[in-house]
Amino acid sequence: MPLLGVNIDHVATVRNARRTDEPDPVWGAMEAELGGADGITFHLREDRRHIMDRDARLLRETVGVKLNMEMAIADEIVAIAVDLRPDQCSIVPERREEITTEGGLDVVRHHQRIASAVERLRETGIVVCAFIEPTEAQIRASADIGFQSVELWTGGYAHAKTPAARDTAIEALRSGIELGRSLGLVVHGGHGLTYRNVAEVARLPGFCEFNIGHSIVSRAIFVGMREAVREMKRLLTTHGS
Ligand code: PXP
């Protein structure tokens, strides 16, 4: 059964909208943990638009489940990660003008720069994961570079406009999981997953974990974080293989 990593960035988005101290993403992480989250994910962006350095430090001190830090390979951020020692670093592409992470990292194109960041993080014992599109080239390049895991971008499935496009995206994920696992990678999934669409990807055999943020934080506004996480866990338990 796939595990659930809860991305708490958007608790910080609400806080930062008023430049105040509530809601606190550290509290959000604790509530998520109490609701059954298997991991907590945060993205320390270079522009600090949601999670800030103080949050990252306190999350490291307080989170009792797996702590996953999403990050770009900027030198400043890599240095913070090395110092912080989250359990896992997920390398994502980052563009200042984007609303959220758009698509996966191009591991093939930025091979050299990514390889040195991966080496630096792995030396400290951090598990390093590549957030990539489910294509053969990106999966093979991730394994070659030394990533121990990949998070396959599920946005292609989540944003598909037609049943045919959805089927194509599901098949790409299915073969991506198979290839990744055959190369010794641990395979996760994430992006754009909601209470309505998670069942179909959860059914695919081989996903170890899903990272879900926006939909859970949105639901938490109405039912509270613990209950929102419980409901998502229930879907993964019911539909996950
Ligand atoms: N996984 C990665 C690598 C991401 O960058 C994000 C968005 O921050 C997520 C998962 C969660 O996506 P969503 O907020 O759409 O659930």
PDB file of C-alpha atoms and ligand atoms in Angstrom:
ATOM      1  CA  MET A   1       0.000   0.000   0.000  1.00  0.00           C
ATOM      2  CA  PRO A   2       1.469   3.383  -0.960  1.00  0.00           C
ATOM      3  CA  LEU A   3       2.506   5.752   1.818  1.00  0.00           C
ATOM      4  CA  LEU A   4       1.344   9.354   2.100  1.00  0.00           C
ATOM      5  CA  GLY A   5       3.689  12.330   2.258  1.00  0.00           C
ATOM      6  CA  VAL A   6       1.802  15.520   3.087  1.00  0.00           C
ATOM      7  CA  ASN A   7       3.154  18.721   1.569  1.00  0.00           C
ATOM      8  CA  ILE A   8       2.469  21.565   4.028  1.00  0.00           C
ATOM      9  CA  ASP A   9       3.757  24.488   1.894  1.00  0.00           C
ATOM     10  CA  HIS A  10       0.341  26.043   1.485  1.00  0.00           C
ATOM     11  CA  VAL A  11      -0.215  26.358   5.210  1.00  0.00           C
ATOM     12  CA  ALA A  12       2.716  28.765   4.983  1.00  0.00           C
ATOM     13  CA  THR A  13       1.197  30.396   1.888  1.00  0.00           C
ATOM     14  CA  VAL A  14      -1.834  31.426   3.965  1.00  0.00           C
ATOM     15  CA  ARG A  15       0.361  32.676   6.808  1.00  0.00           C
ATOM     16  CA  ASN A  16       2.553  34.697   4.481  1.00  0.00           C
ATOM     17  CA  ALA A  17      -0.463  36.300   2.810  1.00  0.00           C
ATOM     18  CA  ARG A  18      -0.820  38.364   5.989  1.00  0.00           C
ATOM     19  CA  ARG A  19       2.890  38.386   6.916  1.00  0.00           C
ATOM     20  CA  THR A  20       1.964  37.096  10.345  1.00  0.00           C
ATOM     21  CA  ASP A  21       2.563  33.941  12.384  1.00  0.00           C
ATOM     22  CA  GLU A  22      -0.575  31.884  11.721  1.00  0.00           C
ATOM     23  CA  PRO A  23      -1.351  29.326  10.512  1.00  0.00           C
ATOM     24  CA  ASP A  24       2.009  27.822  11.426  1.00  0.00           C
ATOM     25  CA  PRO A  25       3.206  25.135   8.959  1.00  0.00           C
ATOM     26  CA  VAL A  26       5.062  23.459  11.831  1.00  0.00           C
ATOM     27  CA  TRP A  27       1.765  23.024  13.629  1.00  0.00           C
ATOM     28  CA  GLY A  28       0.256  21.892  10.316  1.00  0.00           C
ATOM     29  CA  ALA A  29       2.913  19.196  10.053  1.00  0.00           C
ATOM     30  CA  MET A  30       2.151  17.988  13.575  1.00  0.00           C
ATOM     31  CA  GLU A  31      -1.561  17.818  12.824  1.00  0.00           C
ATOM     32  CA  ALA A  32      -0.819  15.927   9.599  1.00  0.00           C
ATOM     33  CA  GLU A  33       1.298  13.477  11.545  1.00  0.00           C
ATOM     34  CA  LEU A  34      -1.528  12.961  14.047  1.00  0.00           C
ATOM     35  CA  GLY A  35      -3.869  12.284  11.112  1.00  0.00           C
ATOM     36  CA  GLY A  36      -1.593   9.483   9.926  1.00  0.00           C
ATOM     37  CA  ALA A  37       0.825  11.111   7.462  1.00  0.00           C
ATOM     38  CA  ASP A  38       3.766   8.839   6.730  1.00  0.00           C
ATOM     39  CA  GLY A  39       5.929  11.781   5.789  1.00  0.00           C
ATOM     40  CA  ILE A  40       6.026  15.557   5.741  1.00  0.00           C
ATOM     41  CA  THR A  41       7.204  17.379   2.635  1.00  0.00           C
ATOM     42  CA  PHE A  42       8.180  21.027   2.325  1.00  0.00           C
ATOM     43  CA  HIS A  43       9.743  23.065  -0.449  1.00  0.00           C
ATOM     44  CA  LEU A  44      12.274  25.687   0.563  1.00  0.00           C
ATOM     45  CA  ARG A  45      12.140  27.867  -2.523  1.00  0.00           C
ATOM     46  CA  GLU A  46      14.861  30.357  -3.347  1.00  0.00           C
ATOM     47  CA  ASP A  47      12.309  33.195  -3.112  1.00  0.00           C
ATOM     48  CA  ARG A  48      10.948  31.858   0.243  1.00  0.00           C
ATOM     49  CA  ARG A  49       7.416  32.502  -0.950  1.00  0.00           C
ATOM     50  CA  HIS A  50       5.947  29.994   1.498  1.00  0.00           C
ATOM     51  CA  ILE A  51       8.284  27.911   3.675  1.00  0.00           C
ATOM     52  CA  MET A  52      10.982  29.996   5.348  1.00  0.00           C
ATOM     53  CA  ASP A  53      14.291  29.058   6.942  1.00  0.00           C
ATOM     54  CA  ARG A  54      12.771  29.133  10.428  1.00  0.00           C
ATOM     55  CA  ASP A  55      10.088  26.643   9.340  1.00  0.00           C
ATOM     56  CA  ALA A  56      12.672  24.281   7.884  1.00  0.00           C
ATOM     57  CA  ARG A  57      14.709  24.331  11.105  1.00  0.00           C
ATOM     58  CA  LEU A  58      11.679  23.724  13.326  1.00  0.00           C
ATOM     59  CA  LEU A  59      10.334  20.993  11.045  1.00  0.00           C
ATOM     60  CA  ARG A  60      13.654  19.184  11.331  1.00  0.00           C
ATOM     61  CA  GLU A  61      13.421  19.395  15.109  1.00  0.00           C
ATOM     62  CA  THR A  62       9.792  18.369  15.474  1.00  0.00           C
ATOM     63  CA  VAL A  63       8.717  16.050  12.654  1.00  0.00           C
ATOM     64  CA  GLY A  64       8.752  12.436  13.804  1.00  0.00           C
ATOM     65  CA  VAL A  65       8.000  10.793  10.451  1.00  0.00           C
ATOM     66  CA  LYS A  66      10.052  10.984   7.243  1.00  0.00           C
ATOM     67  CA  LEU A  67      11.002  14.572   6.407  1.00  0.00           C
ATOM     68  CA  ASN A  68      11.314  15.291   2.702  1.00  0.00           C
ATOM     69  CA  MET A  69      12.759  18.596   1.506  1.00  0.00           C
ATOM     70  CA  GLU A  70      11.953  19.672  -2.029  1.00  0.00           C
ATOM     71  CA  MET A  71      14.607  21.928  -3.467  1.00  0.00           C
ATOM     72  CA  ALA A  72      16.346  23.303  -6.512  1.00  0.00           C
ATOM     73  CA  ILE A  73      20.073  22.675  -6.892  1.00  0.00           C
ATOM     74  CA  ALA A  74      21.046  26.278  -6.109  1.00  0.00           C
ATOM     75  CA  ASP A  75      24.277  26.336  -4.058  1.00  0.00           C
ATOM     76  CA  GLU A  76      22.654  28.232  -1.173  1.00  0.00           C
ATOM     77  CA  ILE A  77      19.823  25.710  -0.871  1.00  0.00           C
ATOM     78  CA  VAL A  78      22.118  22.687  -1.159  1.00  0.00           C
ATOM     79  CA  ALA A  79      24.225  24.115   1.687  1.00  0.00           C
ATOM     80  CA  ILE A  80      21.098  24.534   3.838  1.00  0.00           C
ATOM     81  CA  ALA A  81      20.038  20.938   3.106  1.00  0.00           C
ATOM     82  CA  VAL A  82      23.466  19.581   4.016  1.00  0.00           C
ATOM     83  CA  ASP A  83      23.253  21.453   7.305  1.00  0.00           C
ATOM     84  CA  LEU A  84      19.613  20.522   8.004  1.00  0.00           C
ATOM     85  CA  ARG A  85      19.864  16.822   7.095  1.00  0.00           C
ATOM     86  CA  PRO A  86      16.296  15.979   6.127  1.00  0.00           C
ATOM     87  CA  ASP A  87      15.708  12.259   5.545  1.00  0.00           C
ATOM     88  CA  GLN A  88      15.245  12.872   1.832  1.00  0.00           C
ATOM     89  CA  CYS A  89      15.893  15.697  -0.633  1.00  0.00           C
ATOM     90  CA  SER A  90      13.715  15.798  -3.737  1.00  0.00           C
ATOM     91  CA  ILE A  91      15.329  17.787  -6.494  1.00  0.00           C
ATOM     92  CA  VAL A  92      12.800  19.815  -8.462  1.00  0.00           C
ATOM     93  CA  PRO A  93      13.051  22.453 -11.191  1.00  0.00           C
ATOM     94  CA  GLU A  94      12.253  25.960  -9.990  1.00  0.00           C
ATOM     95  CA  ARG A  95      11.276  29.045 -11.933  1.00  0.00           C
ATOM     96  CA  ARG A  96      10.420  32.258 -10.126  1.00  0.00           C
ATOM     97  CA  GLU A  97       7.424  33.062 -12.297  1.00  0.00           C
ATOM     98  CA  GLU A  98       5.722  29.670 -11.858  1.00  0.00           C
ATOM     99  CA  ILE A  99       2.717  29.263  -9.532  1.00  0.00           C
ATOM    100  CA  THR A 100       3.872  25.809  -8.492  1.00  0.00           C
ATOM    101  CA  THR A 101       6.452  23.322  -9.736  1.00  0.00           C
ATOM    102  CA  GLU A 102       5.704  22.813 -13.412  1.00  0.00           C
ATOM    103  CA  GLY A 103       6.708  19.429 -14.785  1.00  0.00           C
ATOM    104  CA  GLY A 104       9.809  17.501 -13.882  1.00  0.00           C
ATOM    105  CA  LEU A 105      13.493  18.144 -13.659  1.00  0.00           C
ATOM    106  CA  ASP A 106      15.454  17.739 -16.904  1.00  0.00           C
ATOM    107  CA  VAL A 107      18.078  15.335 -15.622  1.00  0.00           C
ATOM    108  CA  VAL A 108      19.334  14.598 -19.135  1.00  0.00           C
ATOM    109  CA  ARG A 109      20.063  18.240 -19.961  1.00  0.00           C
ATOM    110  CA  HIS A 110      21.500  19.387 -16.622  1.00  0.00           C
ATOM    111  CA  HIS A 111      23.400  16.168 -15.933  1.00  0.00           C
ATOM    112  CA  GLN A 112      26.659  17.740 -14.730  1.00  0.00           C
ATOM    113  CA  ARG A 113      25.210  20.294 -12.287  1.00  0.00           C
ATOM    114  CA  ILE A 114      22.732  17.832 -10.871  1.00  0.00           C
ATOM    115  CA  ALA A 115      25.374  15.121 -10.443  1.00  0.00           C
ATOM    116  CA  SER A 116      27.559  17.266  -8.197  1.00  0.00           C
ATOM    117  CA  ALA A 117      24.603  18.317  -5.987  1.00  0.00           C
ATOM    118  CA  VAL A 118      23.473  14.669  -5.708  1.00  0.00           C
ATOM    119  CA  GLU A 119      26.974  13.625  -4.697  1.00  0.00           C
ATOM    120  CA  ARG A 120      27.180  16.340  -2.036  1.00  0.00           C
ATOM    121  CA  LEU A 121      23.812  15.411  -0.536  1.00  0.00           C
ATOM    122  CA  ARG A 122      24.451  11.668  -0.642  1.00  0.00           C
ATOM    123  CA  GLU A 123      27.784  12.089   1.149  1.00  0.00           C
ATOM    124  CA  THR A 124      25.872  13.315   4.195  1.00  0.00           C
ATOM    125  CA  GLY A 125      23.566  10.270   4.193  1.00  0.00           C
ATOM    126  CA  ILE A 126      20.515  12.037   2.761  1.00  0.00           C
ATOM    127  CA  VAL A 127      18.413   9.953   0.340  1.00  0.00           C
ATOM    128  CA  VAL A 128      18.176  11.857  -2.935  1.00  0.00           C
ATOM    129  CA  CYS A 129      15.125  11.741  -5.187  1.00  0.00           C
ATOM    130  CA  ALA A 130      14.583  13.225  -8.671  1.00  0.00           C
ATOM    131  CA  PHE A 131      11.201  14.716  -9.507  1.00  0.00           C
ATOM    132  CA  ILE A 132      10.893  13.805 -13.187  1.00  0.00           C
ATOM    133  CA  GLU A 133       8.438  13.153 -15.965  1.00  0.00           C
ATOM    134  CA  PRO A 134       7.793   9.443 -16.516  1.00  0.00           C
ATOM    135  CA  THR A 135       9.940   9.073 -19.640  1.00  0.00           C
ATOM    136  CA  GLU A 136      12.546   6.410 -20.273  1.00  0.00           C
ATOM    137  CA  ALA A 137      15.321   8.961 -20.840  1.00  0.00           C
ATOM    138  CA  GLN A 138      14.706  10.819 -17.560  1.00  0.00           C
ATOM    139  CA  ILE A 139      14.401   7.625 -15.517  1.00  0.00           C
ATOM    140  CA  ARG A 140      17.592   6.112 -16.958  1.00  0.00           C
ATOM    141  CA  ALA A 141      19.503   9.392 -16.488  1.00  0.00           C
ATOM    142  CA  SER A 142      18.313   9.603 -12.851  1.00  0.00           C
ATOM    143  CA  ALA A 143      19.590   6.097 -12.132  1.00  0.00           C
ATOM    144  CA  ASP A 144      22.909   6.836 -13.903  1.00  0.00           C
ATOM    145  CA  ILE A 145      23.475  10.020 -11.898  1.00  0.00           C
ATOM    146  CA  GLY A 146      23.092   8.243  -8.563  1.00  0.00           C
ATOM    147  CA  PHE A 147      19.593   9.165  -7.451  1.00  0.00           C
ATOM    148  CA  GLN A 148      18.214   6.482  -5.120  1.00  0.00           C
ATOM    149  CA  SER A 149      14.617   7.295  -5.925  1.00  0.00           C
ATOM    150  CA  VAL A 150      12.422   9.136  -8.391  1.00  0.00           C
ATOM    151  CA  GLU A 151       9.122  10.911  -7.912  1.00  0.00           C
ATOM    152  CA  LEU A 152       7.194  10.560 -11.141  1.00  0.00           C
ATOM    153  CA  TRP A 153       5.255  13.695 -12.119  1.00  0.00           C
ATOM    154  CA  THR A 154       1.568  12.775 -12.033  1.00  0.00           C
ATOM    155  CA  GLY A 155       0.499  16.138 -13.478  1.00  0.00           C
ATOM    156  CA  GLY A 156       0.166  14.639 -16.967  1.00  0.00           C
ATOM    157  CA  TYR A 157      -2.547  12.367 -15.588  1.00  0.00           C
ATOM    158  CA  ALA A 158      -4.123  14.935 -13.254  1.00  0.00           C
ATOM    159  CA  HIS A 159      -4.392  17.630 -15.933  1.00  0.00           C
ATOM    160  CA  ALA A 160      -5.435  15.352 -18.835  1.00  0.00           C
ATOM    161  CA  LYS A 161      -8.397  16.849 -20.703  1.00  0.00           C
ATOM    162  CA  THR A 162      -9.695  13.689 -22.393  1.00  0.00           C
ATOM    163  CA  PRO A 163     -10.064  10.018 -21.399  1.00  0.00           C
ATOM    164  CA  ALA A 164      -7.534   9.117 -24.108  1.00  0.00           C
ATOM    165  CA  ALA A 165      -4.963  11.559 -22.716  1.00  0.00           C
ATOM    166  CA  ARG A 166      -5.622  10.183 -19.254  1.00  0.00           C
ATOM    167  CA  ASP A 167      -5.056   6.604 -20.416  1.00  0.00           C
ATOM    168  CA  THR A 168      -1.823   7.609 -22.139  1.00  0.00           C
ATOM    169  CA  ALA A 169      -0.624   9.308 -18.947  1.00  0.00           C
ATOM    170  CA  ILE A 170      -1.519   6.255 -16.845  1.00  0.00           C
ATOM    171  CA  GLU A 171       0.358   3.959 -19.229  1.00  0.00           C
ATOM    172  CA  ALA A 172       3.417   6.252 -19.064  1.00  0.00           C
ATOM    173  CA  LEU A 173       3.304   6.029 -15.262  1.00  0.00           C
ATOM    174  CA  ARG A 174       2.868   2.252 -15.380  1.00  0.00           C
ATOM    175  CA  SER A 175       5.914   1.740 -17.588  1.00  0.00           C
ATOM    176  CA  GLY A 176       7.842   4.392 -15.658  1.00  0.00           C
ATOM    177  CA  ILE A 177       7.303   2.492 -12.414  1.00  0.00           C
ATOM    178  CA  GLU A 178       8.408  -0.780 -14.025  1.00  0.00           C
ATOM    179  CA  LEU A 179      11.543   0.726 -15.540  1.00  0.00           C
ATOM    180  CA  GLY A 180      12.449   2.637 -12.375  1.00  0.00           C
ATOM    181  CA  ARG A 181      12.112  -0.430 -10.195  1.00  0.00           C
ATOM    182  CA  SER A 182      14.066  -2.581 -12.627  1.00  0.00           C
ATOM    183  CA  LEU A 183      16.923  -0.056 -12.312  1.00  0.00           C
ATOM    184  CA  GLY A 184      16.807  -0.299  -8.517  1.00  0.00           C
ATOM    185  CA  LEU A 185      15.043   3.015  -7.920  1.00  0.00           C
ATOM    186  CA  VAL A 186      12.361   3.548  -5.277  1.00  0.00           C
ATOM    187  CA  VAL A 187       9.418   5.077  -7.140  1.00  0.00           C
ATOM    188  CA  HIS A 188       7.156   7.781  -5.732  1.00  0.00           C
ATOM    189  CA  GLY A 189       4.458   9.888  -7.387  1.00  0.00           C
ATOM    190  CA  GLY A 190       3.117  13.374  -6.976  1.00  0.00           C
ATOM    191  CA  HIS A 191       1.637  16.584  -8.276  1.00  0.00           C
ATOM    192  CA  GLY A 192      -1.969  17.480  -8.940  1.00  0.00           C
ATOM    193  CA  LEU A 193      -3.397  14.526  -6.996  1.00  0.00           C
ATOM    194  CA  THR A 194      -6.748  15.089  -5.308  1.00  0.00           C
ATOM    195  CA  TYR A 195      -9.435  13.166  -3.421  1.00  0.00           C
ATOM    196  CA  ARG A 196     -11.198  12.725  -6.749  1.00  0.00           C
ATOM    197  CA  ASN A 197      -8.366  11.466  -8.912  1.00  0.00           C
ATOM    198  CA  VAL A 198      -5.978   9.626  -6.581  1.00  0.00           C
ATOM    199  CA  ALA A 199      -7.647   6.183  -6.803  1.00  0.00           C
ATOM    200  CA  GLU A 200      -6.555   5.443 -10.362  1.00  0.00           C
ATOM    201  CA  VAL A 201      -2.874   6.101  -9.734  1.00  0.00           C
ATOM    202  CA  ALA A 202      -2.988   4.439  -6.320  1.00  0.00           C
ATOM    203  CA  ARG A 203      -4.127   1.248  -8.074  1.00  0.00           C
ATOM    204  CA  LEU A 204      -0.959   1.096 -10.174  1.00  0.00           C
ATOM    205  CA  PRO A 205       1.345  -1.482  -8.623  1.00  0.00           C
ATOM    206  CA  GLY A 206       4.754  -0.274  -7.491  1.00  0.00           C
ATOM    207  CA  PHE A 207       4.310   3.246  -6.162  1.00  0.00           C
ATOM    208  CA  CYS A 208       5.978   3.483  -2.765  1.00  0.00           C
ATOM    209  CA  GLU A 209       4.663   6.911  -1.758  1.00  0.00           C
ATOM    210  CA  PHE A 210       2.592   9.849  -2.972  1.00  0.00           C
ATOM    211  CA  ASN A 211       3.310  13.448  -2.097  1.00  0.00           C
ATOM    212  CA  ILE A 212       0.116  15.463  -1.962  1.00  0.00           C
ATOM    213  CA  GLY A 213      -0.206  19.096  -0.938  1.00  0.00           C
ATOM    214  CA  HIS A 214      -2.745  21.505  -2.356  1.00  0.00           C
ATOM    215  CA  SER A 215      -5.770  19.235  -2.200  1.00  0.00           C
ATOM    216  CA  ILE A 216      -5.129  18.159   1.403  1.00  0.00           C
ATOM    217  CA  VAL A 217      -4.496  21.706   2.654  1.00  0.00           C
ATOM    218  CA  SER A 218      -7.639  22.861   0.812  1.00  0.00           C
ATOM    219  CA  ARG A 219      -9.732  20.135   2.441  1.00  0.00           C
ATOM    220  CA  ALA A 220      -8.162  20.919   5.816  1.00  0.00           C
ATOM    221  CA  ILE A 221      -9.711  24.398   5.710  1.00  0.00           C
ATOM    222  CA  PHE A 222     -13.118  22.751   6.040  1.00  0.00           C
ATOM    223  CA  VAL A 223     -12.524  19.609   8.075  1.00  0.00           C
ATOM    224  CA  GLY A 224      -9.185  20.215   9.796  1.00  0.00           C
ATOM    225  CA  MET A 225      -5.787  18.817   8.892  1.00  0.00           C
ATOM    226  CA  ARG A 226      -6.071  15.576  10.854  1.00  0.00           C
ATOM    227  CA  GLU A 227      -9.342  14.626   9.200  1.00  0.00           C
ATOM    228  CA  ALA A 228      -8.158  15.725   5.738  1.00  0.00           C
ATOM    229  CA  VAL A 229      -5.113  13.462   6.062  1.00  0.00           C
ATOM    230  CA  ARG A 230      -7.189  10.595   7.451  1.00  0.00           C
ATOM    231  CA  GLU A 231      -9.526  10.803   4.438  1.00  0.00           C
ATOM    232  CA  MET A 232      -6.630  10.704   1.964  1.00  0.00           C
ATOM    233  CA  LYS A 233      -5.023   7.806   3.825  1.00  0.00           C
ATOM    234  CA  ARG A 234      -8.325   5.956   3.658  1.00  0.00           C
ATOM    235  CA  LEU A 235      -8.400   6.375  -0.142  1.00  0.00           C
ATOM    236  CA  LEU A 236      -4.863   5.029  -0.442  1.00  0.00           C
ATOM    237  CA  THR A 237      -5.728   2.094   1.808  1.00  0.00           C
ATOM    238  CA  THR A 238      -8.909   1.314  -0.122  1.00  0.00           C
ATOM    239  CA  HIS A 239      -7.524   1.688  -3.628  1.00  0.00           C
ATOM    240  CA  GLY A 240      -3.775   1.225  -3.210  1.00  0.00           C
ATOM    241  CA  SER A 241      -2.121  -1.943  -4.400  1.00  0.00           C
TER     242      SER A 241
HETATM  243  N1  PXP B   1       5.667  16.658  -5.476  1.00  0.00           N
HETATM  244  C1  PXP B   1       6.468  17.671  -5.878  1.00  0.00           C
HETATM  245  C2  PXP B   1       7.847  17.348  -6.303  1.00  0.00           C
HETATM  246  C3  PXP B   1       5.990  18.994  -5.890  1.00  0.00           C
HETATM  247  O1  PXP B   1       6.807  19.981  -6.293  1.00  0.00           O
HETATM  248  C4  PXP B   1       4.694  19.262  -5.438  1.00  0.00           C
HETATM  249  C5  PXP B   1       4.194  20.670  -5.401  1.00  0.00           C
HETATM  250  O2  PXP B   1       4.912  21.393  -4.472  1.00  0.00           O
HETATM  251  C6  PXP B   1       3.925  18.185  -4.990  1.00  0.00           C
HETATM  252  C7  PXP B   1       4.417  16.881  -5.054  1.00  0.00           C
HETATM  253  C8  PXP B   1       2.540  18.369  -4.470  1.00  0.00           C
HETATM  254  O3  PXP B   1       1.734  18.801  -5.496  1.00  0.00           O
HETATM  255  P1  PXP B   1       0.244  19.227  -5.176  1.00  0.00           P
HETATM  256  O4  PXP B   1       0.308  20.444  -4.326  1.00  0.00           O
HETATM  257  O5  PXP B   1      -0.328  19.490  -6.538  1.00  0.00           O
HETATM  258  O6  PXP B   1      -0.400  18.075  -4.467  1.00  0.00           O
END
